[in-house]
Short mmCIF file of C-alpha atoms in Angstrom, two decimals:
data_model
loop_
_atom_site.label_atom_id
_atom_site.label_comp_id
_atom_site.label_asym_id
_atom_site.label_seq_id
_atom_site.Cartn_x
_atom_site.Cartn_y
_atom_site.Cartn_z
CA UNK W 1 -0.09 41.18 -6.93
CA UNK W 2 -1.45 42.51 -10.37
CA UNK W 3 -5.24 44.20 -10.44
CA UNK W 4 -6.27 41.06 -12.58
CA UNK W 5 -5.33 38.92 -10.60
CA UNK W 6 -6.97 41.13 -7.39
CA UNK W 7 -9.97 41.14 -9.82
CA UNK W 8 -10.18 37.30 -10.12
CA UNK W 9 -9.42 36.62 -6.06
CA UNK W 10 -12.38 39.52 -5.32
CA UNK W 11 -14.45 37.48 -7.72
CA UNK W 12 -13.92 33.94 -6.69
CA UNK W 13 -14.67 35.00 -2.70
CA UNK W 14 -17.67 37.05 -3.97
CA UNK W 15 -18.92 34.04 -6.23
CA UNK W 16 -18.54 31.34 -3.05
CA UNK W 17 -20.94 33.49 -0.95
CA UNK W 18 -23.76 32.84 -3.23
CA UNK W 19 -24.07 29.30 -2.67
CA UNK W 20 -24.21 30.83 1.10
CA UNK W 21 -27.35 32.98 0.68
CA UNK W 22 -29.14 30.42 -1.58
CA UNK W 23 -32.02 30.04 0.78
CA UNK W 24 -32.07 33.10 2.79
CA UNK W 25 -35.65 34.86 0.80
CA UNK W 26 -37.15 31.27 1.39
CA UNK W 27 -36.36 31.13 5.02
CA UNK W 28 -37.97 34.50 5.97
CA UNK W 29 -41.24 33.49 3.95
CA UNK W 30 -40.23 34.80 0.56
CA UNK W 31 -41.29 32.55 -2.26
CA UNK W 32 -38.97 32.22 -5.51
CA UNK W 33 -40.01 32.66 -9.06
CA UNK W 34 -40.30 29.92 -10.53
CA UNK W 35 -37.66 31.36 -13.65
CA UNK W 36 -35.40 32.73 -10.47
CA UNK W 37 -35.04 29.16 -8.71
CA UNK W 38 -34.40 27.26 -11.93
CA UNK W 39 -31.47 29.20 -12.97
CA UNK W 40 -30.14 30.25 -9.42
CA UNK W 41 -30.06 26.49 -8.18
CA UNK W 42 -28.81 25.35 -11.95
CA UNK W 43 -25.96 27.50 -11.82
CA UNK W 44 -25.48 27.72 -8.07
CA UNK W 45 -23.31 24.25 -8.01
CA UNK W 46 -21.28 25.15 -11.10
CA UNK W 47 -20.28 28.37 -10.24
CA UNK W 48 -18.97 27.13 -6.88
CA UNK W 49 -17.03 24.34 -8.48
CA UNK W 50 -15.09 26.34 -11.06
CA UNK W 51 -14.46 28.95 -7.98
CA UNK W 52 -13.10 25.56 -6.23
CA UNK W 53 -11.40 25.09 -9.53
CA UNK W 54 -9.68 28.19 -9.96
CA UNK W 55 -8.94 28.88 -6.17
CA UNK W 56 -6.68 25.50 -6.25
CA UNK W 57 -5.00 26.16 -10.02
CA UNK W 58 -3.87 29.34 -8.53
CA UNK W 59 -2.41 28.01 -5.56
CA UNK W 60 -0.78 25.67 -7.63
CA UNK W 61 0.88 28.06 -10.13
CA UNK W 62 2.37 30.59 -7.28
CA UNK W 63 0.02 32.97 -7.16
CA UNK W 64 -2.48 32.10 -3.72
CA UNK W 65 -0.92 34.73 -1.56
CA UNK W 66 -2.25 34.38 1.98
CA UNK W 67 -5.19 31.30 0.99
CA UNK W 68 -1.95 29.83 -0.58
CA UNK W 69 0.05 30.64 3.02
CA UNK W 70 -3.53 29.20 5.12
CA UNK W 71 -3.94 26.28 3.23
CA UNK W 72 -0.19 25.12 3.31
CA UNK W 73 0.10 25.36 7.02
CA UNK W 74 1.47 22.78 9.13
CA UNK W 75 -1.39 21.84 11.16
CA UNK W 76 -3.95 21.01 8.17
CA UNK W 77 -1.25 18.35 7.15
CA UNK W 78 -2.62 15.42 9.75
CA UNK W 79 -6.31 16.65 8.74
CA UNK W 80 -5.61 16.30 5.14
CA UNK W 81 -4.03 12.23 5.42
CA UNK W 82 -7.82 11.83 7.09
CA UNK W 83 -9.98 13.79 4.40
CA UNK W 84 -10.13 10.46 1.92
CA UNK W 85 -11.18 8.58 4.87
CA UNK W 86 -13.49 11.24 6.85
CA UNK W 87 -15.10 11.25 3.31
CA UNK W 88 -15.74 7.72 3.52
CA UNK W 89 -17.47 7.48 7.22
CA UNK W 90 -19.23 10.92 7.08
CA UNK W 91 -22.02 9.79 5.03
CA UNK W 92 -22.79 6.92 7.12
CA UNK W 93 -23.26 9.02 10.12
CA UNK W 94 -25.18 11.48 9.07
CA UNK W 95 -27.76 8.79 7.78
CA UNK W 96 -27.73 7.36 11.09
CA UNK W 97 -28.27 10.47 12.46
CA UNK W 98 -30.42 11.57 10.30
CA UNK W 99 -32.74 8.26 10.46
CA UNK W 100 -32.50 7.52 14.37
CA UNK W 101 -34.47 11.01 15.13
CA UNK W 102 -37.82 10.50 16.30
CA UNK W 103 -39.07 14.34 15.47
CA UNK W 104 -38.47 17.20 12.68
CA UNK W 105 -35.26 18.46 13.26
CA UNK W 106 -35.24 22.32 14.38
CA UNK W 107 -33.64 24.68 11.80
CA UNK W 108 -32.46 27.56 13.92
CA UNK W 109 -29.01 28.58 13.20
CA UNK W 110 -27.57 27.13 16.54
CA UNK W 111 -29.50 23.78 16.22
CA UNK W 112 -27.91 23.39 12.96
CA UNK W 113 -24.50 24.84 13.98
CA UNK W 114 -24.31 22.19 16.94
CA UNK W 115 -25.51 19.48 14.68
CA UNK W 116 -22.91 20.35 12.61
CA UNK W 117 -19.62 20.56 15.10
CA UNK W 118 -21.65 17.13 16.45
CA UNK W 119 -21.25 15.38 12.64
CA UNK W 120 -17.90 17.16 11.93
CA UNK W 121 -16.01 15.93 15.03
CA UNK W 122 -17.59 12.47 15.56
CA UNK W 123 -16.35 11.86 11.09
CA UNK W 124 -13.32 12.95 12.18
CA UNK W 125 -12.88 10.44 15.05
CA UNK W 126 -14.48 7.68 12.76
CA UNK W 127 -12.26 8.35 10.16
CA UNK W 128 -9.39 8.50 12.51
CA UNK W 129 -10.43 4.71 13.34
CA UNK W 130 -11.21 3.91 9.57
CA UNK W 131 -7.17 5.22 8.79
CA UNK W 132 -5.65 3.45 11.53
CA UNK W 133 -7.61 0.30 10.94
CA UNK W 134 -7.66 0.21 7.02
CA UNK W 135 -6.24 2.93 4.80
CA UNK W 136 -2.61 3.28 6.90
CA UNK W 137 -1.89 -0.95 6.94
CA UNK W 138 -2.87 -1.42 2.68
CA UNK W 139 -1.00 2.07 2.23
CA UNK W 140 2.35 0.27 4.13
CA UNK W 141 1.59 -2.68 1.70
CA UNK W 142 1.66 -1.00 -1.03
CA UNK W 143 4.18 1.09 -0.55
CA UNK W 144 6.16 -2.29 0.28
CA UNK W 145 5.18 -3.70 -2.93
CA UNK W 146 6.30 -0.91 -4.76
CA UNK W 147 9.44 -1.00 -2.91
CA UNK W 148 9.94 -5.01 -3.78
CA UNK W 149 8.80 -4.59 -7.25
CA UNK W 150 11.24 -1.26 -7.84
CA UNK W 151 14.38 -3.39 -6.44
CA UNK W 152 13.23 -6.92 -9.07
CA UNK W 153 13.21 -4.50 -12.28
CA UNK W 154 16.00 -2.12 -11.18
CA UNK W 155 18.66 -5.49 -10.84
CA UNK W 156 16.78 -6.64 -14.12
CA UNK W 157 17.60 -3.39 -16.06
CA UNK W 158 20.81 -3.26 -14.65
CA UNK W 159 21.37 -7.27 -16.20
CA UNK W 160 20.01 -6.34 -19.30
CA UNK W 161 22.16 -3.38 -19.93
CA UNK W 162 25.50 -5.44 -19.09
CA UNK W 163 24.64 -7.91 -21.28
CA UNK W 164 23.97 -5.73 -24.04
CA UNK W 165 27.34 -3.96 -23.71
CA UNK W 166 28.81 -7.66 -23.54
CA UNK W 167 27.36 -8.48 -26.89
CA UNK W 168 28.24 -5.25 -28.15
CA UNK W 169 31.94 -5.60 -27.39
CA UNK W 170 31.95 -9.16 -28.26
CA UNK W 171 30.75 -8.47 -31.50
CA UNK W 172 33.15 -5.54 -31.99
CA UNK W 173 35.79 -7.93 -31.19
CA UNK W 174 34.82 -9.95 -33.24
CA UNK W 175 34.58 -8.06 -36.65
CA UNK W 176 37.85 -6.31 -35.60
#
């Protein structure tokens, strides 16, 4: 691997941990300047989607290396048919979960770590049902209909270039 492109991999992981320690001064009772929180939490979004960005174009042109390797193995490849879907139910549960608590919700990092593997597994499962029940049946239909629709045009082309080789060698018999 070339030092630019060691540069740019050193710089992508170092630019996705500052979305990470966005609120770490305000949770220990440290106030933000005012000029400090407007440009950290304008930028903080953008710089974490052109990491995003560039992490996947390099992946895609050869040059990932081991995140490449990671993300390409075998066992992400059932969790990535149920990301569309997971996307779909999570945001239902967590406003259920969010609006069926009765109290303020503790923010101590294993409250919020168990909340999390809670939300994460139980969006999995729902999008598991949400795939089986909707996504996988119209995704058979349509891959039927593209299948039906292939075969109609492919006979079709296959008429209209005999008959334009008839008419051509009818008319070159023709004017022979």
């Amino acid at each position: 691997m070339s030092s630019s492109l060691t540069i740019i991999w050193i710089a992508i992981l170092a630019a996705y941990c500052i979305p990470l320690w966005d609120k770490v001064y305000w949770s220990y009772g440290r106030p933000f300047s005012p000029a400090f929180a407007t440009v950290f939490y304008t930028l903080c979004r953008v710089i974490w989607t052109v990491c995003t960005s560039l992490m996947i174009w390099l992946c895609i042109s050869g040059k990932g290396g081991l995140i490449n390797t990671f993300l390409s193995h075998r066992a992400f490849v059932p969790m990535a048919r149920l990301t569309y879907s997971v996307y779909l139910c999570h945001a239902w549960l967590i406003w259920y979960f969010m609006g069926s608590r009765r109290h303020v919700m503790d923010t101590h990092m294993y409250n919020v770590l168990i909340n999390f593997i809670h939300i994460t597994v139980m969006s999995y499962i729902m999008g598991f049902l949400f795939f089986v029940v909707f996504e996988s049946p119209i995704l058979e239909l349509q891959k039927y209909g593209i299948e039906s629709f292939g075969r109609k045009h492919e006979n079709r082309d296959k008429t209209s270039v005999e008959l334009k080789l008839n008419l051509k060698s009818n008319y070159h018999n023709n004017n022979v």
